[in-house]
GROMACS .gro file of C-alpha atoms in nm:
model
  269
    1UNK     CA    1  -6.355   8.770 -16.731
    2UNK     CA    2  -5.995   8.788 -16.703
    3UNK     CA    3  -5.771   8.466 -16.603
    4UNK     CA    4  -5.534   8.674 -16.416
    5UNK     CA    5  -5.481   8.561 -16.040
    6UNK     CA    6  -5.725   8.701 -15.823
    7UNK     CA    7  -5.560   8.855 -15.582
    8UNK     CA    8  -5.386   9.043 -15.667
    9UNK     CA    9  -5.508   9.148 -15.976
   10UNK     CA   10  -5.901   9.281 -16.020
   11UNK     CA   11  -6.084   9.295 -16.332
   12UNK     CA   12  -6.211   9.618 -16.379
   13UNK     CA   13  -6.316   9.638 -16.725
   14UNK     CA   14  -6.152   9.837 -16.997
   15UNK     CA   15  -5.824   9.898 -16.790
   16UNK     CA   16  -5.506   9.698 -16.799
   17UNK     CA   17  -5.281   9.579 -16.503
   18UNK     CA   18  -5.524   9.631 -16.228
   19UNK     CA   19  -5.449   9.506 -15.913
   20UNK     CA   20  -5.401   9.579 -15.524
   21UNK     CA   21  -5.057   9.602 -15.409
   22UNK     CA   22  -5.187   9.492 -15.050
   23UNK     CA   23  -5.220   9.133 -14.856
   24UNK     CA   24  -4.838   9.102 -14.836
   25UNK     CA   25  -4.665   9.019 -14.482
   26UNK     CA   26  -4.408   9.224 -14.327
   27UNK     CA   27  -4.140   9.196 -14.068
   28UNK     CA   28  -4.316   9.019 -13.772
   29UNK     CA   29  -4.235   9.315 -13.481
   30UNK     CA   30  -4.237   9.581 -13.735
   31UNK     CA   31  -4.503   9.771 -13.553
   32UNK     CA   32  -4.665   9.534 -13.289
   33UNK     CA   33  -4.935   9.395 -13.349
   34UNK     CA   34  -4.951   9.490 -13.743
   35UNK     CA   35  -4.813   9.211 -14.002
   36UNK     CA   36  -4.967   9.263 -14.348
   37UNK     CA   37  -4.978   9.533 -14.581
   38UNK     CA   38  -5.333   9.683 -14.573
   39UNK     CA   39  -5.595   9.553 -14.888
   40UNK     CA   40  -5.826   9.746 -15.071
   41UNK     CA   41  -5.650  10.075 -14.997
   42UNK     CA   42  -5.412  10.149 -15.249
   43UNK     CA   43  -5.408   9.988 -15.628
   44UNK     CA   44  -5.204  10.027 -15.908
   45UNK     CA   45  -5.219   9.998 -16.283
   46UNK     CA   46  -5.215  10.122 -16.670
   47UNK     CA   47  -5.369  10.410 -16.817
   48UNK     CA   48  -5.750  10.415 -16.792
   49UNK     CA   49  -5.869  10.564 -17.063
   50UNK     CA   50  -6.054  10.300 -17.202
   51UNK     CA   51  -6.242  10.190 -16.875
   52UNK     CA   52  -6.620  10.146 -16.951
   53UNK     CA   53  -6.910  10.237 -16.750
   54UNK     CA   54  -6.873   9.903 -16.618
   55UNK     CA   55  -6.523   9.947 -16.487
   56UNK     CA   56  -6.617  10.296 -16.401
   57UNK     CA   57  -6.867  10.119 -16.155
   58UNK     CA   58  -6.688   9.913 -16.025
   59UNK     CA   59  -6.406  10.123 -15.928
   60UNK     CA   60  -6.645  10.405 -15.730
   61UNK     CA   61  -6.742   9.989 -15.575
   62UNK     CA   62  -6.416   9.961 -15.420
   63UNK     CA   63  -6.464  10.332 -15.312
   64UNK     CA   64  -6.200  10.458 -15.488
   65UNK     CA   65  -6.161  10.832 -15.380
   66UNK     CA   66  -5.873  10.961 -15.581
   67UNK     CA   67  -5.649  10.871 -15.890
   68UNK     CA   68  -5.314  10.978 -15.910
   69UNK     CA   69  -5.145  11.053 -16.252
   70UNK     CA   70  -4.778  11.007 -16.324
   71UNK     CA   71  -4.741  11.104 -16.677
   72UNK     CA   72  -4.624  11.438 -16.780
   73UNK     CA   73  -4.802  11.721 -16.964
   74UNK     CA   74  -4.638  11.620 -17.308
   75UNK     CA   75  -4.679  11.247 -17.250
   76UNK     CA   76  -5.038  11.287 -17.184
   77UNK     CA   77  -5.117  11.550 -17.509
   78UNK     CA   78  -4.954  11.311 -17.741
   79UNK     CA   79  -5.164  11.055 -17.605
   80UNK     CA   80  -5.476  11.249 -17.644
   81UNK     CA   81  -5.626  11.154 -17.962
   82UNK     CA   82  -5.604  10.763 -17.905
   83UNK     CA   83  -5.576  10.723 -17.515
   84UNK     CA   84  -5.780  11.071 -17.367
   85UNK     CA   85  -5.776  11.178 -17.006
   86UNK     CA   86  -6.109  11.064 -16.835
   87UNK     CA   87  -6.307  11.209 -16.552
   88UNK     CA   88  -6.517  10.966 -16.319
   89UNK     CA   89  -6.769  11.137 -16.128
   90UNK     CA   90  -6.709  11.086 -15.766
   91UNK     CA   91  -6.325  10.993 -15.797
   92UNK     CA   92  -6.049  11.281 -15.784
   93UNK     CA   93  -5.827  11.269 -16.056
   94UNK     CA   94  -5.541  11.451 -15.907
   95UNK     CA   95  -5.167  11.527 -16.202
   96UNK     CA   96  -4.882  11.455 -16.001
   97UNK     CA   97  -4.578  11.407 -16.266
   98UNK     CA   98  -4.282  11.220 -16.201
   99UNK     CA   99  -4.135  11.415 -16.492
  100UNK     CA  100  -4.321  11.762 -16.550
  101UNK     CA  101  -4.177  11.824 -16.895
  102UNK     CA  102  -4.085  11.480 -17.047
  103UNK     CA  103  -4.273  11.253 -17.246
  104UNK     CA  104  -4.195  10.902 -17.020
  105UNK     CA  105  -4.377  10.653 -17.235
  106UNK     CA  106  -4.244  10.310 -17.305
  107UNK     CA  107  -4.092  10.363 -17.598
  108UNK     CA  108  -3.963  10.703 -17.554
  109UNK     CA  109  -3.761  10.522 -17.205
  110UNK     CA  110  -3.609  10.261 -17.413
  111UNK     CA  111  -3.507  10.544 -17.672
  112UNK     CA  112  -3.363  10.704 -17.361
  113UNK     CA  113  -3.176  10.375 -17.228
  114UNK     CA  114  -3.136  10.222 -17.522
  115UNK     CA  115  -2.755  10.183 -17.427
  116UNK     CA  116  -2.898   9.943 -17.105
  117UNK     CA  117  -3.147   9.750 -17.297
  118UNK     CA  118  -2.970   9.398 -17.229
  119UNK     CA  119  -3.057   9.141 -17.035
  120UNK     CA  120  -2.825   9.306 -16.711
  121UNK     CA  121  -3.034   9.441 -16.430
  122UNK     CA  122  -2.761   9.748 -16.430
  123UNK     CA  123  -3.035   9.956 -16.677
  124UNK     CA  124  -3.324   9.935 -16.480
  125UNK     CA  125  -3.096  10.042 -16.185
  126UNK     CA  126  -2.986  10.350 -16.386
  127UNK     CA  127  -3.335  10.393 -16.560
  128UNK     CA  128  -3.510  10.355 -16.213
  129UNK     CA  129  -3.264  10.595 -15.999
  130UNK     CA  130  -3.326  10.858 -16.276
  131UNK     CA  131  -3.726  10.821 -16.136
  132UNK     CA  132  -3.631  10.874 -15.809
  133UNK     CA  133  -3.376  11.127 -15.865
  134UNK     CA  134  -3.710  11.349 -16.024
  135UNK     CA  135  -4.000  11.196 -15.829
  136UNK     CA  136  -3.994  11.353 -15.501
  137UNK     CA  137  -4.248  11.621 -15.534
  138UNK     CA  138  -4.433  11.333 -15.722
  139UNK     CA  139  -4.433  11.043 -15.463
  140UNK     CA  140  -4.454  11.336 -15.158
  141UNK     CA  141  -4.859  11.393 -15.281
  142UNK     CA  142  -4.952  10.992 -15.270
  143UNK     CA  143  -4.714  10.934 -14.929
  144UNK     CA  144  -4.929  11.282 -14.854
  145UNK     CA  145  -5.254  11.079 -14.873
  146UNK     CA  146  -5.130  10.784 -14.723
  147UNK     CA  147  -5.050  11.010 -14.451
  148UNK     CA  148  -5.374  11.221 -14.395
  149UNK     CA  149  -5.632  11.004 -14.559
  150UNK     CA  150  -5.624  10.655 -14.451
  151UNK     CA  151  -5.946  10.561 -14.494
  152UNK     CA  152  -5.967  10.701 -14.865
  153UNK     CA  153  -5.843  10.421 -15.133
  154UNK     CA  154  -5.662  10.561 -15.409
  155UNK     CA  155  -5.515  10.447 -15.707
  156UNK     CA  156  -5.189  10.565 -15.886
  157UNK     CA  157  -5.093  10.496 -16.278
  158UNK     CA  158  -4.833  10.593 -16.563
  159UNK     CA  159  -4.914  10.477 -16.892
  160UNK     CA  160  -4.839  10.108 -16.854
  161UNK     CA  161  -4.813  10.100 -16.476
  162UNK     CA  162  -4.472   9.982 -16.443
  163UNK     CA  163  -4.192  10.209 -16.395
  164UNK     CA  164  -4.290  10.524 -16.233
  165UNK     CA  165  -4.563  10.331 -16.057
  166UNK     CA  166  -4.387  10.042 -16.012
  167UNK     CA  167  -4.083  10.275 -15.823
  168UNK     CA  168  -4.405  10.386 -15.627
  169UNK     CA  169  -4.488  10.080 -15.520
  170UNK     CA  170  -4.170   9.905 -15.424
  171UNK     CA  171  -4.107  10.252 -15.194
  172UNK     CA  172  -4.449  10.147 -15.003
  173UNK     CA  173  -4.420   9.825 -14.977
  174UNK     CA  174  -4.055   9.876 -14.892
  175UNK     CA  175  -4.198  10.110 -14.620
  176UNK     CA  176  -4.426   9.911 -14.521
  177UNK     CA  177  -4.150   9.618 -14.383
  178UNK     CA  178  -4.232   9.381 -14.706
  179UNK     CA  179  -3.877   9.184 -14.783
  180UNK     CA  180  -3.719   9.244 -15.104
  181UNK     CA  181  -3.799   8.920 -15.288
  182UNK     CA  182  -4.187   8.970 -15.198
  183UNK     CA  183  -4.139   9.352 -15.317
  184UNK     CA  184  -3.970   9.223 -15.673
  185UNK     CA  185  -4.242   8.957 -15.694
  186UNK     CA  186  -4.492   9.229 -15.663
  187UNK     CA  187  -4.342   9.396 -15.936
  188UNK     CA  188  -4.311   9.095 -16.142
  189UNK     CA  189  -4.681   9.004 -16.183
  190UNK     CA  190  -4.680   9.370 -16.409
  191UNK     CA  191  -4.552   9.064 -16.683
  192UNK     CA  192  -4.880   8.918 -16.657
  193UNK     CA  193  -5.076   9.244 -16.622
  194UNK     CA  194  -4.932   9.411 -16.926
  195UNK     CA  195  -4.904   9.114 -17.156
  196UNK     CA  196  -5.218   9.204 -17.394
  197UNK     CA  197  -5.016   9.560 -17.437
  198UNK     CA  198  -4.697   9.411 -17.548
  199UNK     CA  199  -4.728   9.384 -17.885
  200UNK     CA  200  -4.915   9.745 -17.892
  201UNK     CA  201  -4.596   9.879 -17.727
  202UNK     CA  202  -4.334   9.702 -17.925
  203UNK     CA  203  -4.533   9.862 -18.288
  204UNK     CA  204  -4.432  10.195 -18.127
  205UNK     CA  205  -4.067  10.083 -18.025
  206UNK     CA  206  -3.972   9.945 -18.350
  207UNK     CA  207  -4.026  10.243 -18.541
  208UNK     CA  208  -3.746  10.410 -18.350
  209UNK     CA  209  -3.446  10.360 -18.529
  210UNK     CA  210  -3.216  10.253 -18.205
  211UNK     CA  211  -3.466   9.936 -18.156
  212UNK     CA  212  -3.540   9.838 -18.543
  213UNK     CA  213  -3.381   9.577 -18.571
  214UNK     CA  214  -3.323   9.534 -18.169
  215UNK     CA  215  -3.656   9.315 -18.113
  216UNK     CA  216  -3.492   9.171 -17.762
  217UNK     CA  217  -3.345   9.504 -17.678
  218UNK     CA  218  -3.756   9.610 -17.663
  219UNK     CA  219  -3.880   9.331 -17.531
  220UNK     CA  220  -3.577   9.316 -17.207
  221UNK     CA  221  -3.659   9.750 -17.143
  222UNK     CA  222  -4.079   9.675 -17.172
  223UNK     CA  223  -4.022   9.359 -16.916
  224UNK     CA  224  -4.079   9.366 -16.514
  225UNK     CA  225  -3.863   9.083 -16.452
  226UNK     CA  226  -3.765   8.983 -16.054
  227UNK     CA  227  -3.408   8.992 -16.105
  228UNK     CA  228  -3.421   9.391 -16.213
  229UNK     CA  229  -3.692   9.489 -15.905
  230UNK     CA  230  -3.397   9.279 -15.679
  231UNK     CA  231  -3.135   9.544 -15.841
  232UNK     CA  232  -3.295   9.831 -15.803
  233UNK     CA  233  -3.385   9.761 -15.409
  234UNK     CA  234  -3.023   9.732 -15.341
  235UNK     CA  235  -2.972  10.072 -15.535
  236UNK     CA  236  -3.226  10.194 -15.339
  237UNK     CA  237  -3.092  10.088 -14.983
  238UNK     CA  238  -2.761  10.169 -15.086
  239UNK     CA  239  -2.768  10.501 -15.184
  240UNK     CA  240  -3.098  10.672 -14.980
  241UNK     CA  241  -3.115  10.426 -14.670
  242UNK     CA  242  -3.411  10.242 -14.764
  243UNK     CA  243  -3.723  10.364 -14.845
  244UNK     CA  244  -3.732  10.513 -14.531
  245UNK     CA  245  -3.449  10.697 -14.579
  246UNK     CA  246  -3.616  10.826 -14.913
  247UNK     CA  247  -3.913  10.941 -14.780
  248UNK     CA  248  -3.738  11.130 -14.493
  249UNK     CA  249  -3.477  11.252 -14.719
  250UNK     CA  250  -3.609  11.297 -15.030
  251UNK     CA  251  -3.973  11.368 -14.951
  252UNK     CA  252  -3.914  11.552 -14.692
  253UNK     CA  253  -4.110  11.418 -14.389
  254UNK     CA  254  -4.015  11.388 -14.054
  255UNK     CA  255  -3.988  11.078 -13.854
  256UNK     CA  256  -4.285  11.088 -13.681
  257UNK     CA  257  -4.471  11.150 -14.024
  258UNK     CA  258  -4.294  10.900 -14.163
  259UNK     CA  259  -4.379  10.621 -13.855
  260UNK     CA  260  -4.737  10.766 -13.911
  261UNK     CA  261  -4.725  10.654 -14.320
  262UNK     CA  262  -4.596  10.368 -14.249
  263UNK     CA  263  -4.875  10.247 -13.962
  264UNK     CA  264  -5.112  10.347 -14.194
  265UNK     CA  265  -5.002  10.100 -14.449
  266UNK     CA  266  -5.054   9.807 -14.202
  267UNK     CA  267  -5.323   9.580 -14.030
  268UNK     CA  268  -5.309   9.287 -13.899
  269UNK     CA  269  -5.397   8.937 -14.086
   0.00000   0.00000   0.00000
């Protein structure tokens, strides 16, 4: 079993950084009535393609309808041999890239933002505005579901389950009415989630020649610290108006579809 705190995280065998992004409060008068992000609707986490029949279980358990895939087309076929795509009877597995034609791994981000990988929150900013500037059509499909198909859990991954999903997240929960700090907290507990991957990711990293001898360079780009979620919520508010703004903006849904998302997200404690 794992020793990971329970909630948020859930052990579902085989698959890393598994957890529900619901049970946090919101803005009390928000939308009456409605003060906590809804549970067991919408969960995040890494890859899954080494969940067992176990995990495969327990994940049609939670009645898991649909899983959403952020990785691109080159990501994933470079992946294939090691880390293949798998189907789970029952569950939807649904491609909707954040990039369509880029491989967004770990280490091919930090080869990408290699110039940002110090300990200032300023890369993430950059790294993370980047996602948003290409994640529309992305995001639109999950915000989509949200939408039409309330009652229909679903969960949403990258390959480690931290920056394209993590983006995802902070947008809902953002949404939502969560503050910042609980949104960045959130975000933080990928640290825990991802910690048995670490050392899997930084073998990868360190044979690129911009992080050989850059250990804390790779270490500060794979990390999900508070301080960086903080950064890129101000980014976020400053330049699309919250994640309400993005979704209206960005997205392209209309207020009332919007107010609609957002109620959806919600029940009361």
């Amino acid at each position: 079993m794992s020793d990971l705190p329970s909630p948020p995280f859930v052990h579902i065998e085989g698959i890393h950084n598994f957890r529900d992004i619901g049970g946090y409060p919101v803005a009390t008068g928000e939308i009456k009535g409605l003060n906590e992000v809804r549970r067991h609707y919408i969960y995040r986490c890494a890859e899954p393609s080494k969940v067992t029949r176990e995990g495969e279980e327990h994940l049609l358990m939670l009645g898991i309808t649909t899983i959403y895939d952020l990785r691109s087309q080159p990501e994933i076929e470079n992946m294939q041999e090691n880390n293949p795509v798998v189907e789970i009877k029952g569950i939807a597995r649904v491609f909707a890239p954040v990039f369509a034609e880029r491989d967004s791994s770990p280490e091919q981000v930090a080869i990408r933002y290699q110039a940002y990988a110090s300990r200032q929150a300023d890369g993430f900013s950059r790294a993370y505005d980047d996602i948003l500037a290409s994640a529309a059509p992305s995001y639109r499909q999950m915000f989509t579901h949200i939408r039409d198909k309330p009652n229909e859990p679903f969960v949403v991954h990258c390959t480690a389950g931290k920056d394209r999903t993590g983006v995802f997240v902070a947008l809902v929960l953002g949404l939502a009415g969560a503050d910042a700090e609980t949104i960045a907290k959130e975000y933080e507990y990928t640290e825990a989630g991802l910690a048995p991957l670490i050392p899997h990711f930084m073998e990868r990293i360190s044979k690129e020649p911009h992080f050989t001898d850059n250990e804390e360079g790779a270490r500060n780009l794979l990390s999900s610290k508070k301080a960086n979620m903080l950064a890129v919520l101000k980014m976020i508010d400053a330049k699309y108006g919250g994640a309400m703004g993005y979704i209206k903006e960005r997205c392209n849904f209309s207020e009332e579809e919007a107010e609609q998302i957002k109620r959806n997200l919600l029940h009361n404690r």
